[in-house]
mmCIF file of C-alpha atoms and ligand atoms in Angstrom:
data_model
loop_
_atom_site.group_PDB
_atom_site.id
_atom_site.type_symbol
_atom_site.label_atom_id
_atom_site.label_comp_id
_atom_site.label_asym_id
_atom_site.label_seq_id
_atom_site.Cartn_x
_atom_site.Cartn_y
_atom_site.Cartn_z
ATOM 1 C CA MET A 1 0.000 0.000 0.000
ATOM 2 C CA PHE A 2 2.833 2.395 0.905
ATOM 3 C CA ASP A 3 4.432 1.613 -2.424
ATOM 4 C CA THR A 4 1.248 2.646 -4.238
ATOM 5 C CA ILE A 5 0.981 5.853 -2.250
ATOM 6 C CA SER A 6 4.613 6.790 -2.871
ATOM 7 C CA THR A 7 4.241 6.013 -6.585
ATOM 8 C CA GLN A 8 1.156 8.232 -6.703
ATOM 9 C CA ALA A 9 2.998 10.961 -4.808
ATOM 10 C CA ALA A 10 5.956 10.728 -7.197
ATOM 11 C CA GLN A 11 3.597 10.989 -10.170
ATOM 12 C CA LEU A 12 1.926 14.018 -8.625
ATOM 13 C CA ILE A 13 5.268 15.745 -7.999
ATOM 14 C CA HIS A 14 6.272 14.968 -11.567
ATOM 15 C CA LEU A 15 3.009 16.418 -12.924
ATOM 16 C CA THR A 16 3.317 19.533 -10.769
ATOM 17 C CA ASN A 17 6.887 20.137 -11.934
ATOM 18 C CA GLU A 18 5.849 19.577 -15.517
ATOM 19 C CA TYR A 19 2.992 22.049 -15.078
ATOM 20 C CA LYS A 20 5.373 24.642 -13.616
ATOM 21 C CA LEU A 21 7.790 24.170 -16.502
ATOM 22 C CA ASN A 22 5.064 24.307 -19.128
ATOM 23 C CA SER A 23 3.426 27.403 -17.701
ATOM 24 C CA LYS A 24 6.836 29.111 -17.626
ATOM 25 C CA LYS A 25 7.656 28.030 -21.155
ATOM 26 C CA SER A 26 4.351 28.973 -22.703
ATOM 27 C CA SER A 27 4.150 32.602 -21.563
ATOM 28 C CA LYS A 28 6.511 35.551 -21.845
ATOM 29 C CA THR A 29 4.783 37.346 -18.970
ATOM 30 C CA LYS A 30 6.809 38.165 -15.860
ATOM 31 C CA VAL A 31 4.878 38.733 -12.670
ATOM 32 C CA ILE A 32 6.543 41.316 -10.440
ATOM 33 C CA ALA A 33 5.110 42.069 -7.014
ATOM 34 C CA ILE A 34 5.663 45.402 -5.284
ATOM 35 C CA THR A 35 5.167 44.784 -1.606
ATOM 36 C CA SER A 36 6.138 46.005 1.862
ATOM 37 C CA GLY A 37 5.791 45.101 5.478
ATOM 38 C CA LYS A 38 4.842 48.596 6.620
ATOM 39 C CA GLY A 39 1.999 50.554 5.023
ATOM 40 C CA GLY A 40 2.306 53.931 3.327
ATOM 41 C CA VAL A 41 5.908 53.526 2.187
ATOM 42 C CA GLY A 42 5.146 54.283 -1.488
ATOM 43 C CA LYS A 43 4.243 50.941 -3.126
ATOM 44 C CA SER A 44 1.325 52.190 -5.226
ATOM 45 C CA THR A 45 3.097 55.378 -6.304
ATOM 46 C CA ILE A 46 6.150 53.375 -7.325
ATOM 47 C CA SER A 47 4.068 50.690 -9.112
ATOM 48 C CA ALA A 48 2.194 53.243 -11.236
ATOM 49 C CA ASN A 49 5.311 55.232 -12.134
ATOM 50 C CA MET A 50 7.348 52.095 -12.728
ATOM 51 C CA ALA A 51 4.646 50.903 -15.144
ATOM 52 C CA TYR A 52 5.072 54.132 -17.102
ATOM 53 C CA LEU A 53 8.855 53.683 -17.360
ATOM 54 C CA LEU A 54 8.550 49.991 -18.269
ATOM 55 C CA ALA A 55 6.176 51.004 -21.067
ATOM 56 C CA LEU A 56 8.796 53.499 -22.272
ATOM 57 C CA TYR A 57 11.226 50.579 -22.385
ATOM 58 C CA GLY A 58 8.801 48.984 -24.857
ATOM 59 C CA LYS A 59 7.098 46.627 -22.406
ATOM 60 C CA LYS A 60 3.399 45.919 -22.475
ATOM 61 C CA VAL A 61 2.378 46.285 -18.846
ATOM 62 C CA LEU A 62 -0.636 45.298 -16.786
ATOM 63 C CA VAL A 63 -0.934 46.883 -13.357
ATOM 64 C CA PHE A 64 -2.963 44.680 -11.037
ATOM 65 C CA ASP A 65 -4.336 46.328 -7.916
ATOM 66 C CA ALA A 66 -3.813 43.540 -5.431
ATOM 67 C CA ASP A 67 -4.441 45.737 -2.408
ATOM 68 C CA ILE A 68 -7.561 43.917 -1.310
ATOM 69 C CA GLY A 69 -9.887 46.227 0.534
ATOM 70 C CA LEU A 70 -8.047 49.482 -0.195
ATOM 71 C CA ALA A 71 -7.914 49.750 -3.960
ATOM 72 C CA ASN A 72 -6.460 53.054 -5.139
ATOM 73 C CA MET A 73 -4.628 52.371 -8.384
ATOM 74 C CA GLN A 74 -7.523 53.775 -10.408
ATOM 75 C CA ILE A 75 -6.936 57.111 -8.671
ATOM 76 C CA LEU A 76 -3.262 57.198 -9.651
ATOM 77 C CA PHE A 77 -4.188 56.358 -13.251
ATOM 78 C CA ASN A 78 -7.206 58.675 -13.193
ATOM 79 C CA VAL A 79 -9.642 56.083 -14.512
ATOM 80 C CA LYS A 80 -13.142 55.271 -13.324
ATOM 81 C CA PRO A 81 -13.379 51.494 -13.479
ATOM 82 C CA ASN A 82 -16.746 49.891 -14.069
ATOM 83 C CA ALA A 83 -15.320 46.485 -13.189
ATOM 84 C CA SER A 84 -12.671 45.062 -10.872
ATOM 85 C CA PHE A 85 -10.894 41.723 -10.579
ATOM 86 C CA TYR A 86 -13.649 40.847 -8.103
ATOM 87 C CA ASP A 87 -16.120 40.720 -11.002
ATOM 88 C CA TYR A 88 -13.990 38.061 -12.698
ATOM 89 C CA ILE A 89 -13.820 35.993 -9.541
ATOM 90 C CA GLU A 90 -17.366 36.377 -8.250
ATOM 91 C CA ARG A 91 -19.535 37.424 -11.193
ATOM 92 C CA GLY A 92 -18.054 35.552 -14.112
ATOM 93 C CA LEU A 93 -17.004 38.570 -16.173
ATOM 94 C CA THR A 94 -14.281 37.788 -18.702
ATOM 95 C CA LEU A 95 -10.681 38.985 -18.408
ATOM 96 C CA ASP A 96 -11.374 41.336 -21.321
ATOM 97 C CA GLU A 97 -14.131 42.928 -19.298
ATOM 98 C CA VAL A 98 -12.052 43.436 -16.151
ATOM 99 C CA ILE A 99 -8.825 44.578 -17.818
ATOM 100 C CA LEU A 100 -9.133 48.286 -18.510
ATOM 101 C CA ASP A 101 -7.284 50.804 -20.612
ATOM 102 C CA THR A 102 -5.461 53.666 -18.907
ATOM 103 C CA PRO A 103 -4.606 57.067 -20.408
ATOM 104 C CA TYR A 104 -1.076 55.709 -20.987
ATOM 105 C CA LYS A 105 0.058 53.749 -24.010
ATOM 106 C CA ASN A 106 0.810 50.081 -23.298
ATOM 107 C CA ILE A 107 -0.445 50.239 -19.703
ATOM 108 C CA SER A 108 -3.603 48.343 -18.740
ATOM 109 C CA LEU A 109 -5.179 48.157 -15.322
ATOM 110 C CA CYS A 110 -6.994 45.438 -13.444
ATOM 111 C CA ALA A 111 -8.622 47.427 -10.667
ATOM 112 C CA GLY A 112 -9.290 46.296 -7.126
ATOM 113 C CA LYS A 113 -12.406 46.798 -5.109
ATOM 114 C CA SER A 114 -12.498 48.948 -2.029
ATOM 115 C CA GLY A 115 -14.281 47.395 0.868
ATOM 116 C CA TYR A 116 -13.907 43.869 -0.509
ATOM 117 C CA GLN A 117 -14.106 41.479 2.408
ATOM 118 C CA TYR A 118 -11.139 39.228 3.097
ATOM 119 C CA GLY A 119 -13.326 36.544 4.629
ATOM 120 C CA GLN A 120 -15.370 35.787 1.531
ATOM 121 C CA ASN A 121 -12.716 33.820 -0.283
ATOM 122 C CA LYS A 122 -10.666 32.562 2.600
ATOM 123 C CA SER A 123 -7.923 30.194 1.482
ATOM 124 C CA SER A 124 -9.513 29.534 -1.879
ATOM 125 C CA PHE A 125 -6.526 30.712 -3.922
ATOM 126 C CA VAL A 126 -8.785 32.765 -6.171
ATOM 127 C CA TYR A 127 -6.275 35.552 -6.446
ATOM 128 C CA SER A 128 -3.444 33.423 -7.698
ATOM 129 C CA ARG A 129 -5.833 31.845 -10.212
ATOM 130 C CA ILE A 130 -6.687 35.148 -11.872
ATOM 131 C CA ILE A 131 -2.977 36.000 -12.133
ATOM 132 C CA LYS A 132 -2.255 32.618 -13.722
ATOM 133 C CA ASP A 133 -5.143 33.152 -16.149
ATOM 134 C CA ILE A 134 -3.740 36.554 -17.185
ATOM 135 C CA VAL A 135 -0.247 35.049 -17.576
ATOM 136 C CA ALA A 136 -1.759 32.343 -19.802
ATOM 137 C CA LEU A 137 -3.090 35.064 -22.161
ATOM 138 C CA ASP A 138 0.568 35.722 -23.054
ATOM 139 C CA THR A 139 -0.387 39.326 -23.873
ATOM 140 C CA TYR A 140 1.703 41.243 -21.350
ATOM 141 C CA ASP A 141 5.446 41.434 -20.863
ATOM 142 C CA VAL A 142 5.017 42.426 -17.238
ATOM 143 C CA ILE A 143 2.256 42.192 -14.659
ATOM 144 C CA LEU A 144 2.971 44.589 -11.799
ATOM 145 C CA LEU A 145 1.172 43.484 -8.658
ATOM 146 C CA ASP A 146 0.670 46.292 -6.178
ATOM 147 C CA THR A 147 0.004 44.397 -2.956
ATOM 148 C CA GLY A 148 -1.385 45.632 0.316
ATOM 149 C CA ALA A 149 0.983 46.130 3.240
ATOM 150 C CA GLY A 150 1.756 43.352 5.667
ATOM 151 C CA LEU A 151 2.211 39.626 5.506
ATOM 152 C CA ASN A 152 -1.335 38.307 5.590
ATOM 153 C CA GLU A 153 -2.301 35.190 3.657
ATOM 154 C CA TYR A 154 -3.678 37.196 0.729
ATOM 155 C CA VAL A 155 -0.426 39.052 0.237
ATOM 156 C CA GLN A 156 1.411 35.741 0.590
ATOM 157 C CA GLU A 157 -0.750 34.211 -2.103
ATOM 158 C CA PHE A 158 0.161 36.986 -4.558
ATOM 159 C CA LEU A 159 3.835 36.708 -3.641
ATOM 160 C CA GLU A 160 3.667 32.972 -4.209
ATOM 161 C CA VAL A 161 2.698 33.430 -7.892
ATOM 162 C CA SER A 162 5.239 36.209 -8.545
ATOM 163 C CA ASP A 163 8.454 35.666 -10.480
ATOM 164 C CA GLU A 164 10.136 38.628 -8.808
ATOM 165 C CA ILE A 165 9.372 40.523 -5.616
ATOM 166 C CA ILE A 166 10.373 44.089 -4.846
ATOM 167 C CA ALA A 167 10.042 45.101 -1.209
ATOM 168 C CA VAL A 168 9.672 48.831 -0.702
ATOM 169 C CA THR A 169 10.923 50.255 2.568
ATOM 170 C CA THR A 170 11.995 53.532 4.057
ATOM 171 C CA THR A 171 14.806 53.968 6.583
ATOM 172 C CA ASP A 172 12.231 54.296 9.349
ATOM 173 C CA PRO A 173 13.059 51.712 12.081
ATOM 174 C CA SER A 174 9.542 50.253 12.033
ATOM 175 C CA ALA A 175 9.663 49.857 8.227
ATOM 176 C CA LEU A 176 13.039 48.109 8.570
ATOM 177 C CA THR A 177 11.722 45.779 11.260
ATOM 178 C CA ASP A 178 8.833 44.889 8.957
ATOM 179 C CA VAL A 179 11.036 44.385 5.909
ATOM 180 C CA TYR A 180 13.237 42.029 7.914
ATOM 181 C CA ALA A 181 10.124 40.010 8.816
ATOM 182 C CA LEU A 182 9.370 39.842 5.084
ATOM 183 C CA ILE A 183 12.926 38.658 4.343
ATOM 184 C CA LYS A 184 12.564 35.997 7.015
ATOM 185 C CA MET A 185 9.268 34.759 5.600
ATOM 186 C CA LEU A 186 10.310 34.774 1.945
ATOM 187 C CA SER A 187 13.679 33.125 2.629
ATOM 188 C CA GLN A 188 11.744 29.930 3.311
ATOM 189 C CA THR A 189 9.973 29.763 -0.043
ATOM 190 C CA LYS A 190 11.577 32.098 -2.580
ATOM 191 C CA GLU A 191 14.997 32.523 -4.173
ATOM 192 C CA LYS A 192 15.424 36.265 -3.948
ATOM 193 C CA LEU A 193 14.041 39.637 -3.000
ATOM 194 C CA PHE A 194 14.848 43.094 -4.346
ATOM 195 C CA LEU A 195 15.003 45.920 -1.811
ATOM 196 C CA LEU A 196 13.956 49.411 -2.885
ATOM 197 C CA PHE A 197 14.557 52.260 -0.457
ATOM 198 C CA ASN A 198 11.979 55.013 -0.878
ATOM 199 C CA GLN A 199 12.219 58.459 0.709
ATOM 200 C CA THR A 200 15.927 57.809 1.143
ATOM 201 C CA PRO A 201 18.279 60.686 0.287
ATOM 202 C CA ASN A 202 21.030 58.763 -1.480
ATOM 203 C CA TYR A 203 22.025 55.417 -2.950
ATOM 204 C CA LYS A 204 24.707 54.722 -0.346
ATOM 205 C CA ILE A 205 22.295 54.777 2.620
ATOM 206 C CA GLY A 206 20.125 52.046 1.093
ATOM 207 C CA GLU A 207 23.211 50.031 0.242
ATOM 208 C CA THR A 208 24.568 50.256 3.792
ATOM 209 C CA ILE A 209 21.254 49.277 5.383
ATOM 210 C CA THR A 210 20.834 46.379 2.943
ATOM 211 C CA LYS A 211 24.222 45.092 4.096
ATOM 212 C CA SER A 212 23.125 45.321 7.753
ATOM 213 C CA LEU A 213 19.918 43.415 6.967
ATOM 214 C CA LYS A 214 21.916 40.710 5.183
ATOM 215 C CA ASP A 215 24.345 40.492 8.130
ATOM 216 C CA LEU A 216 21.402 40.064 10.468
ATOM 217 C CA ALA A 217 20.000 37.314 8.220
ATOM 218 C CA THR A 218 23.347 35.515 8.344
ATOM 219 C CA LYS A 219 23.586 35.929 12.118
ATOM 220 C CA ASN A 220 20.095 34.494 12.506
ATOM 221 C CA LYS A 221 20.953 31.610 10.170
ATOM 222 C CA LEU A 222 18.278 32.301 7.555
ATOM 223 C CA ASN A 223 18.451 30.250 4.369
ATOM 224 C CA LYS A 224 21.927 30.940 2.918
ATOM 225 C CA LEU A 225 20.748 30.502 -0.667
ATOM 226 C CA PHE A 226 18.184 33.294 -0.382
ATOM 227 C CA MET A 227 19.434 36.477 -2.097
ATOM 228 C CA VAL A 228 18.607 39.988 -0.970
ATOM 229 C CA LYS A 229 19.496 42.393 -3.768
ATOM 230 C CA TYR A 230 19.531 46.150 -3.388
ATOM 231 C CA ILE A 231 17.919 47.750 -6.433
ATOM 232 C CA GLY A 232 18.184 51.439 -5.575
ATOM 233 C CA ASN A 233 16.727 54.426 -3.761
ATOM 234 C CA ILE A 234 14.236 57.211 -4.442
ATOM 235 C CA SER A 235 14.699 60.473 -2.584
ATOM 236 C CA VAL A 236 11.974 62.494 -0.890
ATOM 237 C CA ASP A 237 10.305 64.726 -3.449
ATOM 238 C CA LEU A 238 7.302 66.929 -2.758
ATOM 239 C CA ASN A 239 6.363 66.703 -6.430
ATOM 240 C CA ILE A 240 5.644 63.008 -5.904
ATOM 241 C CA ALA A 241 2.895 63.711 -3.392
ATOM 242 C CA THR A 242 1.566 66.599 -5.485
ATOM 243 C CA THR A 243 1.383 64.653 -8.746
ATOM 244 C CA GLY A 244 -0.276 61.771 -6.868
ATOM 245 C CA ARG A 245 -2.967 64.132 -5.582
ATOM 246 C CA LEU A 246 -3.470 65.479 -9.113
ATOM 247 C CA ARG A 247 -3.816 61.918 -10.430
ATOM 248 C CA LYS A 248 -0.712 62.229 -12.545
ATOM 249 C CA LEU A 249 2.610 60.390 -12.734
ATOM 250 C CA PHE A 250 5.743 62.140 -11.474
ATOM 251 C CA VAL A 251 8.042 60.375 -13.959
ATOM 252 C CA LYS A 252 6.016 61.882 -16.788
ATOM 253 C CA GLU A 253 5.322 65.354 -15.344
ATOM 254 C CA PHE A 254 8.809 65.854 -13.859
ATOM 255 C CA ASP A 255 10.848 63.652 -16.122
ATOM 256 C CA SER A 256 14.156 65.329 -15.363
ATOM 257 C CA SER A 257 13.782 65.481 -11.572
ATOM 258 C CA ALA A 258 16.182 63.605 -9.278
ATOM 259 C CA SER A 259 13.445 61.184 -8.195
ATOM 260 C CA SER A 260 12.542 60.368 -11.824
ATOM 261 C CA PHE A 261 16.227 59.740 -12.445
ATOM 262 C CA ASP A 262 16.343 57.446 -9.380
ATOM 263 C CA LEU A 263 13.334 55.409 -10.512
ATOM 264 C CA ASN A 264 14.690 55.220 -14.031
ATOM 265 C CA ASN A 265 17.914 53.675 -12.682
ATOM 266 C CA ILE A 266 15.861 51.148 -10.745
ATOM 267 C CA VAL A 267 13.766 50.208 -13.796
ATOM 268 C CA ASN A 268 16.919 49.948 -15.870
ATOM 269 C CA SER A 269 18.372 47.409 -13.401
ATOM 270 C CA LEU A 270 15.057 45.564 -13.223
ATOM 271 C CA VAL A 271 14.784 45.239 -17.007
ATOM 272 C CA LYS A 272 18.296 43.752 -17.091
ATOM 273 C CA GLU A 273 17.351 41.298 -14.338
ATOM 274 C CA ILE A 274 14.176 40.072 -16.043
ATOM 275 C CA SER A 275 15.376 39.821 -19.622
HETATM 276 N N1 ATP B 1 9.640 59.584 -2.497
HETATM 277 C C1 ATP B 1 8.568 60.218 -2.062
HETATM 278 N N2 ATP B 1 8.618 61.532 -1.718
HETATM 279 C C2 ATP B 1 7.530 62.181 -1.269
HETATM 280 N N3 ATP B 1 6.311 61.611 -1.115
HETATM 281 C C3 ATP B 1 6.199 60.306 -1.437
HETATM 282 C C4 ATP B 1 7.297 59.543 -1.939
HETATM 283 N N4 ATP B 1 6.849 58.278 -2.178
HETATM 284 C C5 ATP B 1 5.554 58.243 -1.851
HETATM 285 N N5 ATP B 1 5.141 59.448 -1.406
HETATM 286 C C6 ATP B 1 3.775 59.814 -0.918
HETATM 287 O O1 ATP B 1 3.525 58.975 0.214
HETATM 288 C C7 ATP B 1 2.146 58.655 0.292
HETATM 289 C C8 ATP B 1 1.950 57.140 0.388
HETATM 290 O O2 ATP B 1 2.321 56.562 -0.847
HETATM 291 P P1 ATP B 1 1.580 55.272 -1.429
HETATM 292 O O3 ATP B 1 0.107 55.405 -1.336
HETATM 293 O O4 ATP B 1 2.183 55.017 -2.754
HETATM 294 O O5 ATP B 1 2.079 54.188 -0.376
HETATM 295 P P2 ATP B 1 1.627 52.661 -0.232
HETATM 296 O O6 ATP B 1 2.816 51.921 0.266
HETATM 297 O O7 ATP B 1 1.026 52.201 -1.505
HETATM 298 O O8 ATP B 1 0.522 52.754 0.895
HETATM 299 P P3 ATP B 1 -0.481 51.586 1.378
HETATM 300 O O9 ATP B 1 0.350 50.658 2.247
HETATM 301 O O10 ATP B 1 -1.534 52.313 2.127
HETATM 302 O O11 ATP B 1 -0.974 50.897 0.143
HETATM 303 C C9 ATP B 1 1.503 59.268 -0.942
HETATM 304 O O12 ATP B 1 0.925 60.519 -0.579
HETATM 305 C C10 ATP B 1 2.663 59.487 -1.899
HETATM 306 O O13 ATP B 1 2.428 60.546 -2.808
HETATM 307 MG MG1 MG B 2 -0.880 51.283 -1.864
#
């Protein structure tokens, strides 16, 4: 009997691996999550502006508002969605109906739904399914997932289906404590994590803190194979908050500002990493 069970288990593992390989092979789409431990560190602002720069690099981008309960990506893109990903999951709308155009060339949006209740779909993996279905379309070069803050099971589910994860942090001690918790969690299941320091005056500061976080990971004997890669900093810029309020993108409106330059460097590194 044990033989039969282990044969079945081996077959299942084989099938799962084959499925993973096939789904990778059959789609060009890279899923990149923008996440953070602490809230309000700049994830959504960075996701929207990063989408714009990726599109300038010739990528076809879908921004997916994965902040369940506090959707705000439609505000940053100044669109009024008549459907959200929720309508695909719960009401049977098609992907075509829930993927919306934005005012920007080569950027589409799958909006979230404010007030959507976590409890309704508890542990049903509905979120990862919609991402896999969009990947299977093979239409987009990049899906940018703007997650909510924190490490709840919904965020974890989105991170699970992502090819790359960018953690946004500031130098604030509580943000650093939270990003370390994220490193600890992801080191058990993922291969690497990019660290992006927002509201950080220069490149060197982010680099130095990344080294301290890595030293702490080594001291605490986290998985040695897990890579934490520093991808750059964005300085504080009042124009970022202002353009956000005006529902515009700072990298477009202030394309020669220091912060646009910073984000451009980050996107440049990211494009090299994913191609
Ligand atoms: N580098 C920056 N300089 C100045 N203001 C910034 C910068 N980055 C983000 N902001 C501002 O900080 C505020 C929070 O940003 P944002 O909403 O993008 O954070 P978030 O991480 O997505 O938040 P949440 O966790 O609530 O989803 C916004 O008003 C935004 O304009
Ligand atoms: Mg946000």
